[in-house]
Amino acid sequence: MDKKVTVIGAGNVGATAAQRLCEKELCDVVLVDIIEGVPQGKALDLTEAAPVEKHDSHLTGANGYEDSANSDIVIITAGIPRKPGMSRDDLISTNAGIMKNVVREVAKYSPEAVLIIVSNPLDAMCHVAYDASGFPKNRVMGMAGVLDSARFRAFIAMELNVSVENTHAFVLGGHGDTMVPLPRYSTVAGIPITELMPQDRIDALVKRTANGGAEIVSLLKTGSAYYAPASAAVEMAESILKDKKKILPCAVYLEGEYGFKDLFIGVPVKLGANGIEEIIEIKLTDDEKAALQKSADAVEELKEVLSKLGS
Ligand code: APR
């Protein structure tokens, strides 16, 4: 393949993302993890599935970064997932340390790469990656909004008994309890859901979306969601690799947009060959603005925790 994507962390999210990337034949894939044998074993297992799945993507597993050199995109899933009773924010000190070390290596070997951050707490980890990489802001982004929107879409389709393909949904803000699903901009075949279901049902779906990650954690008990997070990260990667210019909600560095400065938070952006090619500012109602402000405040709090940790 003429494109190369490295996935750091060969755990649940990372290995599933690698599988989706190669089965869509988007690129060659390098899986990197600190556990000896795991990235090599998973890469070999996926390679052995290739004849049946009918793709020619090459997969490599490694414990170092040499094989990742000159990647077009690096998806970072390294870190610990949460367990029942934990919030994403509880992961901050462990994952900030991992993120800093990983990103320094990534930046050394792939100075032109686009970084897609997946590790939680997402918005805070984007700040760590941005600082540690020294990359321009168009090449550092976090995966959250695509996942949160996909969850909202799945719930809308279940509620109305319609195809998921007919659904569109928008979720802004940080990737936490304060995320901001926008029912006005969420549609079925172009019709806003506010026309299709009563307010109490919309409220219930919005709440379920905000708790979507925790719902999976409470069912799995030993870790967090990975199929949908991997799908979401790969949708972002695909838009960049193919220069599709899809509009997707991603965590990006704001410098005045939506009234926020020096802050990573989820907003709609255009993703193409140059990474984040445009930040799209949509009009918000006063209530939506207040909800986004609350979400931004939560990310600011985590930034303060990071500065106390020295990250
Ligand atoms: N370098 C490379 N890999 C690392 C490092 C490191 N410094 N530290 C940890 N890892 C690896 C672990 O060895 C493990 O294989 O990261 C992998 C994480 O995989 P899982 O434990 O299965 O976690 P996963 O469910 O994939 O979630 C990873 O994504 O969605 C977020 O909240 C989630 O922060 C978590 C991350």
mmCIF file of C-alpha atoms and ligand atoms in Angstrom:
data_model
loop_
_atom_site.group_PDB
_atom_site.id
_atom_site.type_symbol
_atom_site.label_atom_id
_atom_site.label_comp_id
_atom_site.label_asym_id
_atom_site.label_seq_id
_atom_site.Cartn_x
_atom_site.Cartn_y
_atom_site.Cartn_z
ATOM 1 C CA MET A 1 0.000 0.000 0.000
ATOM 2 C CA ASP A 2 1.243 3.531 -0.549
ATOM 3 C CA LYS A 3 -0.080 4.776 2.810
ATOM 4 C CA LYS A 4 1.140 3.776 6.255
ATOM 5 C CA VAL A 5 -0.680 4.031 9.575
ATOM 6 C CA THR A 6 0.883 3.158 12.905
ATOM 7 C CA VAL A 7 -1.354 2.195 15.807
ATOM 8 C CA ILE A 8 0.267 2.598 19.220
ATOM 9 C CA GLY A 9 -1.211 0.243 21.794
ATOM 10 C CA ALA A 10 -2.095 -3.244 20.517
ATOM 11 C CA GLY A 11 -4.860 -3.750 23.071
ATOM 12 C CA ASN A 12 -8.575 -3.856 22.425
ATOM 13 C CA VAL A 13 -8.999 -0.523 20.631
ATOM 14 C CA GLY A 14 -5.632 -0.648 18.845
ATOM 15 C CA ALA A 15 -5.923 -4.191 17.502
ATOM 16 C CA THR A 16 -9.519 -3.615 16.386
ATOM 17 C CA ALA A 17 -8.494 -0.397 14.608
ATOM 18 C CA ALA A 18 -5.654 -2.295 12.890
ATOM 19 C CA GLN A 19 -8.127 -4.945 11.754
ATOM 20 C CA ARG A 20 -10.538 -2.373 10.329
ATOM 21 C CA LEU A 21 -7.733 -0.435 8.565
ATOM 22 C CA CYS A 22 -6.393 -3.494 6.791
ATOM 23 C CA GLU A 23 -9.772 -5.039 6.005
ATOM 24 C CA LYS A 24 -10.755 -1.767 4.319
ATOM 25 C CA GLU A 25 -7.387 -1.975 2.515
ATOM 26 C CA LEU A 26 -6.646 1.647 3.418
ATOM 27 C CA CYS A 27 -2.953 1.303 4.207
ATOM 28 C CA ASP A 28 -0.153 -0.825 5.609
ATOM 29 C CA VAL A 29 -0.365 -1.036 9.384
ATOM 30 C CA VAL A 30 2.311 -1.067 12.094
ATOM 31 C CA LEU A 31 1.163 -2.106 15.564
ATOM 32 C CA VAL A 32 3.355 -0.972 18.462
ATOM 33 C CA ASP A 33 3.016 -2.015 22.104
ATOM 34 C CA ILE A 34 5.320 -2.320 25.095
ATOM 35 C CA ILE A 35 4.291 -5.923 25.783
ATOM 36 C CA GLU A 36 6.724 -8.239 24.024
ATOM 37 C CA GLY A 37 5.097 -10.535 21.486
ATOM 38 C CA VAL A 38 1.607 -9.030 21.593
ATOM 39 C CA PRO A 39 1.883 -6.590 18.652
ATOM 40 C CA GLN A 40 3.910 -9.169 16.689
ATOM 41 C CA GLY A 41 1.360 -11.917 17.426
ATOM 42 C CA LYS A 42 -1.669 -9.793 16.566
ATOM 43 C CA ALA A 43 -0.039 -8.497 13.362
ATOM 44 C CA LEU A 44 0.778 -12.064 12.304
ATOM 45 C CA ASP A 45 -2.731 -13.293 13.153
ATOM 46 C CA LEU A 46 -4.243 -10.481 11.043
ATOM 47 C CA THR A 47 -1.784 -11.273 8.227
ATOM 48 C CA GLU A 48 -2.960 -14.875 8.268
ATOM 49 C CA ALA A 49 -6.575 -13.700 7.990
ATOM 50 C CA ALA A 50 -5.751 -11.582 4.914
ATOM 51 C CA PRO A 51 -6.118 -14.340 2.292
ATOM 52 C CA VAL A 52 -9.626 -15.058 3.557
ATOM 53 C CA GLU A 53 -10.545 -11.397 4.010
ATOM 54 C CA LYS A 54 -9.033 -10.638 0.605
ATOM 55 C CA HIS A 55 -6.760 -7.699 1.287
ATOM 56 C CA ASP A 56 -3.114 -6.932 0.589
ATOM 57 C CA SER A 57 -2.353 -4.552 3.437
ATOM 58 C CA HIS A 58 0.912 -5.460 5.161
ATOM 59 C CA LEU A 59 0.930 -5.714 8.934
ATOM 60 C CA THR A 60 3.950 -5.434 11.215
ATOM 61 C CA GLY A 61 4.128 -5.716 14.998
ATOM 62 C CA ALA A 62 6.899 -4.122 17.053
ATOM 63 C CA ASN A 63 7.967 -3.035 20.525
ATOM 64 C CA GLY A 64 9.998 -0.102 19.182
ATOM 65 C CA TYR A 65 9.351 2.721 16.777
ATOM 66 C CA GLU A 66 11.772 2.040 13.895
ATOM 67 C CA ASP A 67 9.159 0.228 11.822
ATOM 68 C CA SER A 68 6.708 3.095 12.301
ATOM 69 C CA ALA A 69 9.009 5.582 10.535
ATOM 70 C CA ASN A 70 7.349 7.985 8.112
ATOM 71 C CA SER A 71 3.788 7.018 8.916
ATOM 72 C CA ASP A 72 1.079 9.167 7.346
ATOM 73 C CA ILE A 73 -1.094 8.805 10.444
ATOM 74 C CA VAL A 74 -0.405 7.592 13.977
ATOM 75 C CA ILE A 75 -3.395 6.492 16.037
ATOM 76 C CA ILE A 76 -2.558 6.484 19.745
ATOM 77 C CA THR A 77 -4.519 4.115 21.970
ATOM 78 C CA ALA A 78 -1.741 3.365 24.471
ATOM 79 C CA GLY A 79 -2.750 3.621 28.093
ATOM 80 C CA ILE A 80 -5.061 2.037 30.581
ATOM 81 C CA PRO A 81 -8.825 1.751 30.046
ATOM 82 C CA ARG A 82 -11.295 2.412 32.843
ATOM 83 C CA LYS A 83 -12.952 -0.179 35.037
ATOM 84 C CA PRO A 84 -16.429 -0.026 36.615
ATOM 85 C CA GLY A 85 -16.723 2.914 39.008
ATOM 86 C CA MET A 86 -13.947 4.878 37.307
ATOM 87 C CA SER A 87 -14.470 8.015 35.255
ATOM 88 C CA ARG A 88 -12.292 8.753 32.236
ATOM 89 C CA ASP A 89 -10.678 11.493 34.325
ATOM 90 C CA ASP A 90 -9.371 8.921 36.836
ATOM 91 C CA LEU A 91 -6.943 7.734 34.154
ATOM 92 C CA ILE A 92 -5.219 11.085 33.798
ATOM 93 C CA SER A 93 -1.922 10.672 35.629
ATOM 94 C CA THR A 94 -1.087 7.207 34.256
ATOM 95 C CA ASN A 95 -2.124 7.978 30.702
ATOM 96 C CA ALA A 96 -0.498 11.437 30.613
ATOM 97 C CA GLY A 97 2.888 9.858 31.374
ATOM 98 C CA ILE A 98 2.393 7.181 28.718
ATOM 99 C CA MET A 99 1.162 9.731 26.151
ATOM 100 C CA LYS A 100 4.140 12.028 26.637
ATOM 101 C CA ASN A 101 6.694 9.241 26.118
ATOM 102 C CA VAL A 102 4.845 7.713 23.179
ATOM 103 C CA VAL A 103 4.379 11.026 21.356
ATOM 104 C CA ARG A 104 8.051 11.980 21.691
ATOM 105 C CA GLU A 105 9.025 8.747 19.933
ATOM 106 C CA VAL A 106 6.301 9.122 17.325
ATOM 107 C CA ALA A 107 7.367 12.682 16.514
ATOM 108 C CA LYS A 108 10.991 11.566 16.170
ATOM 109 C CA TYR A 109 10.215 8.824 13.651
ATOM 110 C CA SER A 110 7.203 10.333 11.835
ATOM 111 C CA PRO A 111 7.642 14.113 11.925
ATOM 112 C CA GLU A 112 5.044 14.670 9.199
ATOM 113 C CA ALA A 113 2.331 12.394 10.592
ATOM 114 C CA VAL A 114 -1.196 13.322 11.596
ATOM 115 C CA LEU A 115 -1.897 12.229 15.180
ATOM 116 C CA ILE A 116 -5.283 10.780 16.109
ATOM 117 C CA ILE A 117 -5.512 10.499 19.877
ATOM 118 C CA VAL A 118 -7.857 7.903 21.393
ATOM 119 C CA SER A 119 -6.514 7.416 24.943
ATOM 120 C CA ASN A 120 -8.592 8.925 27.745
ATOM 121 C CA PRO A 121 -9.300 11.388 29.229
ATOM 122 C CA LEU A 122 -9.410 12.355 25.579
ATOM 123 C CA ASP A 123 -9.322 16.140 25.507
ATOM 124 C CA ALA A 124 -6.576 16.293 28.143
ATOM 125 C CA MET A 125 -4.526 13.674 26.281
ATOM 126 C CA CYS A 126 -4.769 15.827 23.146
ATOM 127 C CA HIS A 127 -3.130 18.678 25.074
ATOM 128 C CA VAL A 128 -0.305 16.362 26.179
ATOM 129 C CA ALA A 129 0.179 15.112 22.598
ATOM 130 C CA TYR A 130 0.090 18.629 21.139
ATOM 131 C CA ASP A 131 2.721 19.876 23.586
ATOM 132 C CA ALA A 132 4.959 16.789 23.370
ATOM 133 C CA SER A 133 4.885 16.591 19.564
ATOM 134 C CA GLY A 134 5.399 20.260 18.709
ATOM 135 C CA PHE A 135 3.244 19.507 15.651
ATOM 136 C CA PRO A 136 1.077 22.220 14.087
ATOM 137 C CA LYS A 137 -2.527 22.251 15.279
ATOM 138 C CA ASN A 138 -3.900 20.856 12.008
ATOM 139 C CA ARG A 139 -2.044 17.586 12.667
ATOM 140 C CA VAL A 140 -3.191 16.798 16.223
ATOM 141 C CA MET A 141 -6.773 15.708 16.867
ATOM 142 C CA GLY A 142 -8.773 13.567 19.225
ATOM 143 C CA MET A 143 -11.350 10.901 18.491
ATOM 144 C CA ALA A 144 -14.476 11.457 20.557
ATOM 145 C CA GLY A 145 -17.241 13.215 18.654
ATOM 146 C CA VAL A 146 -17.421 10.570 15.927
ATOM 147 C CA LEU A 147 -17.883 7.887 18.587
ATOM 148 C CA ASP A 148 -20.374 9.895 20.639
ATOM 149 C CA SER A 149 -22.336 10.742 17.470
ATOM 150 C CA ALA A 150 -22.297 7.095 16.372
ATOM 151 C CA ARG A 151 -23.740 6.109 19.745
ATOM 152 C CA PHE A 152 -26.431 8.777 19.439
ATOM 153 C CA ARG A 153 -27.209 7.572 15.879
ATOM 154 C CA ALA A 154 -27.478 3.954 17.024
ATOM 155 C CA PHE A 155 -29.939 4.961 19.759
ATOM 156 C CA ILE A 156 -31.985 7.124 17.334
ATOM 157 C CA ALA A 157 -32.215 4.203 14.869
ATOM 158 C CA MET A 158 -33.282 1.807 17.655
ATOM 159 C CA GLU A 159 -35.901 4.254 18.932
ATOM 160 C CA LEU A 160 -37.497 4.947 15.532
ATOM 161 C CA ASN A 161 -36.853 1.512 14.013
ATOM 162 C CA VAL A 162 -35.101 2.990 10.982
ATOM 163 C CA SER A 163 -31.836 2.262 9.213
ATOM 164 C CA VAL A 164 -28.749 3.650 10.914
ATOM 165 C CA GLU A 165 -27.743 4.821 7.448
ATOM 166 C CA ASN A 166 -30.563 7.371 7.518
ATOM 167 C CA THR A 167 -29.302 8.909 10.742
ATOM 168 C CA HIS A 168 -26.985 11.851 11.311
ATOM 169 C CA ALA A 169 -26.110 13.195 14.720
ATOM 170 C CA PHE A 170 -23.981 15.925 16.173
ATOM 171 C CA VAL A 171 -22.269 15.794 19.530
ATOM 172 C CA LEU A 172 -19.995 18.646 20.579
ATOM 173 C CA GLY A 173 -17.835 19.360 23.602
ATOM 174 C CA GLY A 174 -15.486 17.286 25.704
ATOM 175 C CA HIS A 175 -15.576 13.493 25.776
ATOM 176 C CA GLY A 176 -17.163 13.152 29.195
ATOM 177 C CA ASP A 177 -20.409 13.452 31.090
ATOM 178 C CA THR A 178 -20.625 17.089 29.984
ATOM 179 C CA MET A 179 -20.634 16.324 26.247
ATOM 180 C CA VAL A 180 -23.233 18.255 24.260
ATOM 181 C CA PRO A 181 -25.466 16.185 21.934
ATOM 182 C CA LEU A 182 -27.349 18.576 19.618
ATOM 183 C CA PRO A 183 -30.841 17.197 18.798
ATOM 184 C CA ARG A 184 -31.578 20.186 16.496
ATOM 185 C CA TYR A 185 -28.748 19.111 14.206
ATOM 186 C CA SER A 186 -29.478 15.387 14.524
ATOM 187 C CA THR A 187 -31.615 14.053 11.718
ATOM 188 C CA VAL A 188 -33.249 11.014 10.144
ATOM 189 C CA ALA A 189 -33.277 11.283 6.322
ATOM 190 C CA GLY A 190 -32.748 15.023 6.753
ATOM 191 C CA ILE A 191 -35.638 15.480 9.242
ATOM 192 C CA PRO A 192 -34.532 16.852 12.655
ATOM 193 C CA ILE A 193 -35.307 14.344 15.409
ATOM 194 C CA THR A 194 -37.106 17.153 17.241
ATOM 195 C CA GLU A 195 -39.880 16.600 14.615
ATOM 196 C CA LEU A 196 -39.888 12.839 15.047
ATOM 197 C CA MET A 197 -39.988 12.108 18.756
ATOM 198 C CA PRO A 198 -41.250 13.725 21.943
ATOM 199 C CA GLN A 199 -38.871 15.762 24.105
ATOM 200 C CA ASP A 200 -38.791 13.179 26.911
ATOM 201 C CA ARG A 201 -37.528 10.492 24.494
ATOM 202 C CA ILE A 202 -34.922 12.873 23.072
ATOM 203 C CA ASP A 203 -33.794 13.650 26.617
ATOM 204 C CA ALA A 204 -33.489 9.936 27.362
ATOM 205 C CA LEU A 205 -31.375 9.295 24.243
ATOM 206 C CA VAL A 206 -29.170 12.306 24.981
ATOM 207 C CA LYS A 207 -28.587 10.988 28.506
ATOM 208 C CA ARG A 208 -27.815 7.487 27.233
ATOM 209 C CA THR A 209 -25.331 8.950 24.728
ATOM 210 C CA ALA A 210 -23.511 10.933 27.431
ATOM 211 C CA ASN A 211 -23.312 7.744 29.531
ATOM 212 C CA GLY A 212 -22.562 5.533 26.519
ATOM 213 C CA GLY A 213 -19.010 4.680 27.550
ATOM 214 C CA ALA A 214 -19.973 3.965 31.157
ATOM 215 C CA GLU A 215 -22.836 1.702 30.022
ATOM 216 C CA ILE A 216 -20.350 -0.516 28.156
ATOM 217 C CA VAL A 217 -17.837 -0.455 31.042
ATOM 218 C CA SER A 218 -20.541 -1.622 33.456
ATOM 219 C CA LEU A 219 -21.386 -4.529 31.143
ATOM 220 C CA LEU A 220 -17.828 -5.596 30.280
ATOM 221 C CA LYS A 221 -16.537 -5.082 33.848
ATOM 222 C CA THR A 222 -12.900 -5.687 32.817
ATOM 223 C CA GLY A 223 -12.367 -2.830 30.384
ATOM 224 C CA SER A 224 -14.030 -0.270 28.162
ATOM 225 C CA ALA A 225 -15.626 -0.139 24.712
ATOM 226 C CA TYR A 226 -13.491 -0.880 21.692
ATOM 227 C CA TYR A 227 -15.475 -1.846 18.586
ATOM 228 C CA ALA A 228 -17.148 1.551 18.166
ATOM 229 C CA PRO A 229 -14.086 3.565 19.278
ATOM 230 C CA ALA A 230 -11.955 1.715 16.706
ATOM 231 C CA SER A 231 -14.549 2.284 13.971
ATOM 232 C CA ALA A 232 -14.650 5.987 14.800
ATOM 233 C CA ALA A 233 -10.854 6.397 14.714
ATOM 234 C CA VAL A 234 -10.714 4.576 11.380
ATOM 235 C CA GLU A 235 -13.428 6.795 9.875
ATOM 236 C CA MET A 236 -11.247 9.809 10.713
ATOM 237 C CA ALA A 237 -8.145 8.109 9.291
ATOM 238 C CA GLU A 238 -9.982 7.176 6.092
ATOM 239 C CA SER A 239 -11.117 10.751 5.488
ATOM 240 C CA ILE A 240 -7.495 11.908 5.806
ATOM 241 C CA LEU A 241 -5.888 9.084 3.793
ATOM 242 C CA LYS A 242 -8.362 9.477 0.926
ATOM 243 C CA ASP A 243 -8.591 13.278 1.247
ATOM 244 C CA LYS A 244 -12.363 12.851 1.461
ATOM 245 C CA LYS A 245 -12.938 16.134 3.314
ATOM 246 C CA LYS A 246 -15.658 14.689 5.516
ATOM 247 C CA ILE A 247 -17.156 16.966 8.154
ATOM 248 C CA LEU A 248 -16.748 15.127 11.447
ATOM 249 C CA PRO A 249 -16.840 16.218 15.082
ATOM 250 C CA CYS A 250 -13.301 15.913 16.444
ATOM 251 C CA ALA A 251 -11.393 17.267 19.425
ATOM 252 C CA VAL A 252 -9.236 20.056 17.995
ATOM 253 C CA TYR A 253 -7.162 22.954 19.278
ATOM 254 C CA LEU A 254 -9.225 26.124 19.363
ATOM 255 C CA GLU A 255 -7.751 29.584 19.154
ATOM 256 C CA GLY A 256 -10.827 31.734 19.469
ATOM 257 C CA GLU A 257 -13.367 29.588 17.612
ATOM 258 C CA TYR A 258 -16.597 29.162 19.590
ATOM 259 C CA GLY A 259 -15.111 31.695 22.028
ATOM 260 C CA PHE A 260 -12.452 29.305 23.396
ATOM 261 C CA LYS A 261 -8.686 29.772 23.361
ATOM 262 C CA ASP A 262 -5.853 27.306 23.988
ATOM 263 C CA LEU A 263 -8.335 24.468 24.435
ATOM 264 C CA PHE A 264 -8.931 21.072 22.829
ATOM 265 C CA ILE A 265 -12.628 20.356 22.576
ATOM 266 C CA GLY A 266 -14.978 18.619 20.150
ATOM 267 C CA VAL A 267 -16.320 20.717 17.265
ATOM 268 C CA PRO A 268 -17.151 19.954 13.617
ATOM 269 C CA VAL A 269 -14.126 20.027 11.328
ATOM 270 C CA LYS A 270 -13.238 19.125 7.761
ATOM 271 C CA LEU A 271 -10.752 16.233 7.590
ATOM 272 C CA GLY A 272 -8.605 15.859 4.493
ATOM 273 C CA ALA A 273 -5.040 15.197 3.389
ATOM 274 C CA ASN A 274 -3.801 18.140 5.486
ATOM 275 C CA GLY A 275 -5.494 16.880 8.614
ATOM 276 C CA ILE A 276 -7.858 19.481 10.051
ATOM 277 C CA GLU A 277 -8.520 21.681 7.027
ATOM 278 C CA GLU A 278 -11.286 23.828 8.486
ATOM 279 C CA ILE A 279 -13.059 24.354 11.785
ATOM 280 C CA ILE A 280 -16.747 24.815 11.126
ATOM 281 C CA GLU A 281 -18.540 27.237 13.427
ATOM 282 C CA ILE A 282 -22.251 26.584 13.710
ATOM 283 C CA LYS A 283 -24.758 28.842 15.425
ATOM 284 C CA LEU A 284 -25.720 27.680 18.886
ATOM 285 C CA THR A 285 -28.695 28.631 21.032
ATOM 286 C CA ASP A 286 -28.038 30.165 24.446
ATOM 287 C CA ASP A 287 -28.717 26.804 26.128
ATOM 288 C CA GLU A 288 -26.340 24.990 23.782
ATOM 289 C CA LYS A 289 -23.683 27.671 24.357
ATOM 290 C CA ALA A 290 -24.068 27.267 28.123
ATOM 291 C CA ALA A 291 -23.730 23.475 27.823
ATOM 292 C CA LEU A 292 -20.601 23.834 25.687
ATOM 293 C CA GLN A 293 -19.159 26.287 28.213
ATOM 294 C CA LYS A 294 -19.752 23.747 31.014
ATOM 295 C CA SER A 295 -17.998 21.094 28.954
ATOM 296 C CA ALA A 296 -15.086 23.467 28.250
ATOM 297 C CA ASP A 297 -14.820 24.221 31.982
ATOM 298 C CA ALA A 298 -14.462 20.487 32.659
ATOM 299 C CA VAL A 299 -11.603 20.254 30.129
ATOM 300 C CA GLU A 300 -9.967 23.361 31.676
ATOM 301 C CA GLU A 301 -10.060 21.623 35.070
ATOM 302 C CA LEU A 302 -8.199 18.651 33.609
ATOM 303 C CA LYS A 303 -5.649 21.003 32.065
ATOM 304 C CA GLU A 304 -4.969 22.311 35.556
ATOM 305 C CA VAL A 305 -4.505 18.762 36.831
ATOM 306 C CA LEU A 306 -2.029 18.209 33.990
ATOM 307 C CA SER A 307 -0.048 21.304 34.862
ATOM 308 C CA LYS A 308 0.170 20.098 38.494
ATOM 309 C CA LEU A 309 1.418 16.742 37.191
ATOM 310 C CA GLY A 310 4.019 18.613 35.142
ATOM 311 C CA SER A 311 2.699 17.224 31.846
HETATM 312 N N1 APR B 1 3.649 2.207 24.731
HETATM 313 C C1 APR B 1 2.930 1.395 23.934
HETATM 314 N N2 APR B 1 1.846 0.717 24.366
HETATM 315 C C2 APR B 1 1.490 0.885 25.639
HETATM 316 C C3 APR B 1 2.188 1.725 26.527
HETATM 317 C C4 APR B 1 3.313 2.412 26.018
HETATM 318 N N3 APR B 1 4.046 3.223 26.791
HETATM 319 N N4 APR B 1 1.581 1.672 27.742
HETATM 320 C C5 APR B 1 0.533 0.845 27.622
HETATM 321 N N5 APR B 1 0.467 0.365 26.354
HETATM 322 C C6 APR B 1 -0.455 -0.606 25.778
HETATM 323 C C7 APR B 1 -0.811 -1.738 26.730
HETATM 324 O O1 APR B 1 0.243 -2.694 26.789
HETATM 325 C C8 APR B 1 -2.072 -2.296 26.091
HETATM 326 O O2 APR B 1 -1.811 -3.367 25.200
HETATM 327 O O3 APR B 1 -1.708 -0.014 25.494
HETATM 328 C C9 APR B 1 -2.639 -1.086 25.326
HETATM 329 C C10 APR B 1 -3.996 -0.634 25.830
HETATM 330 O O4 APR B 1 -4.893 -1.650 25.515
HETATM 331 P P1 APR B 1 -6.119 -2.068 26.474
HETATM 332 O O5 APR B 1 -5.625 -2.222 27.869
HETATM 333 O O6 APR B 1 -6.821 -3.211 25.822
HETATM 334 O O7 APR B 1 -7.041 -0.760 26.465
HETATM 335 P P2 APR B 1 -8.069 -0.306 25.330
HETATM 336 O O8 APR B 1 -9.416 -0.794 25.657
HETATM 337 O O9 APR B 1 -7.497 -0.588 23.997
HETATM 338 O O10 APR B 1 -8.091 1.273 25.597
HETATM 339 C C11 APR B 1 -6.949 2.075 25.338
HETATM 340 O O11 APR B 1 -8.245 3.963 24.651
HETATM 341 O O12 APR B 1 -10.532 4.242 24.663
HETATM 342 C C12 APR B 1 -9.337 4.522 25.319
HETATM 343 O O13 APR B 1 -9.967 4.756 27.662
HETATM 344 C C13 APR B 1 -9.319 3.939 26.714
HETATM 345 O O14 APR B 1 -7.326 5.044 27.470
HETATM 346 C C14 APR B 1 -7.850 3.817 26.982
HETATM 347 C C15 APR B 1 -7.271 3.528 25.591
#
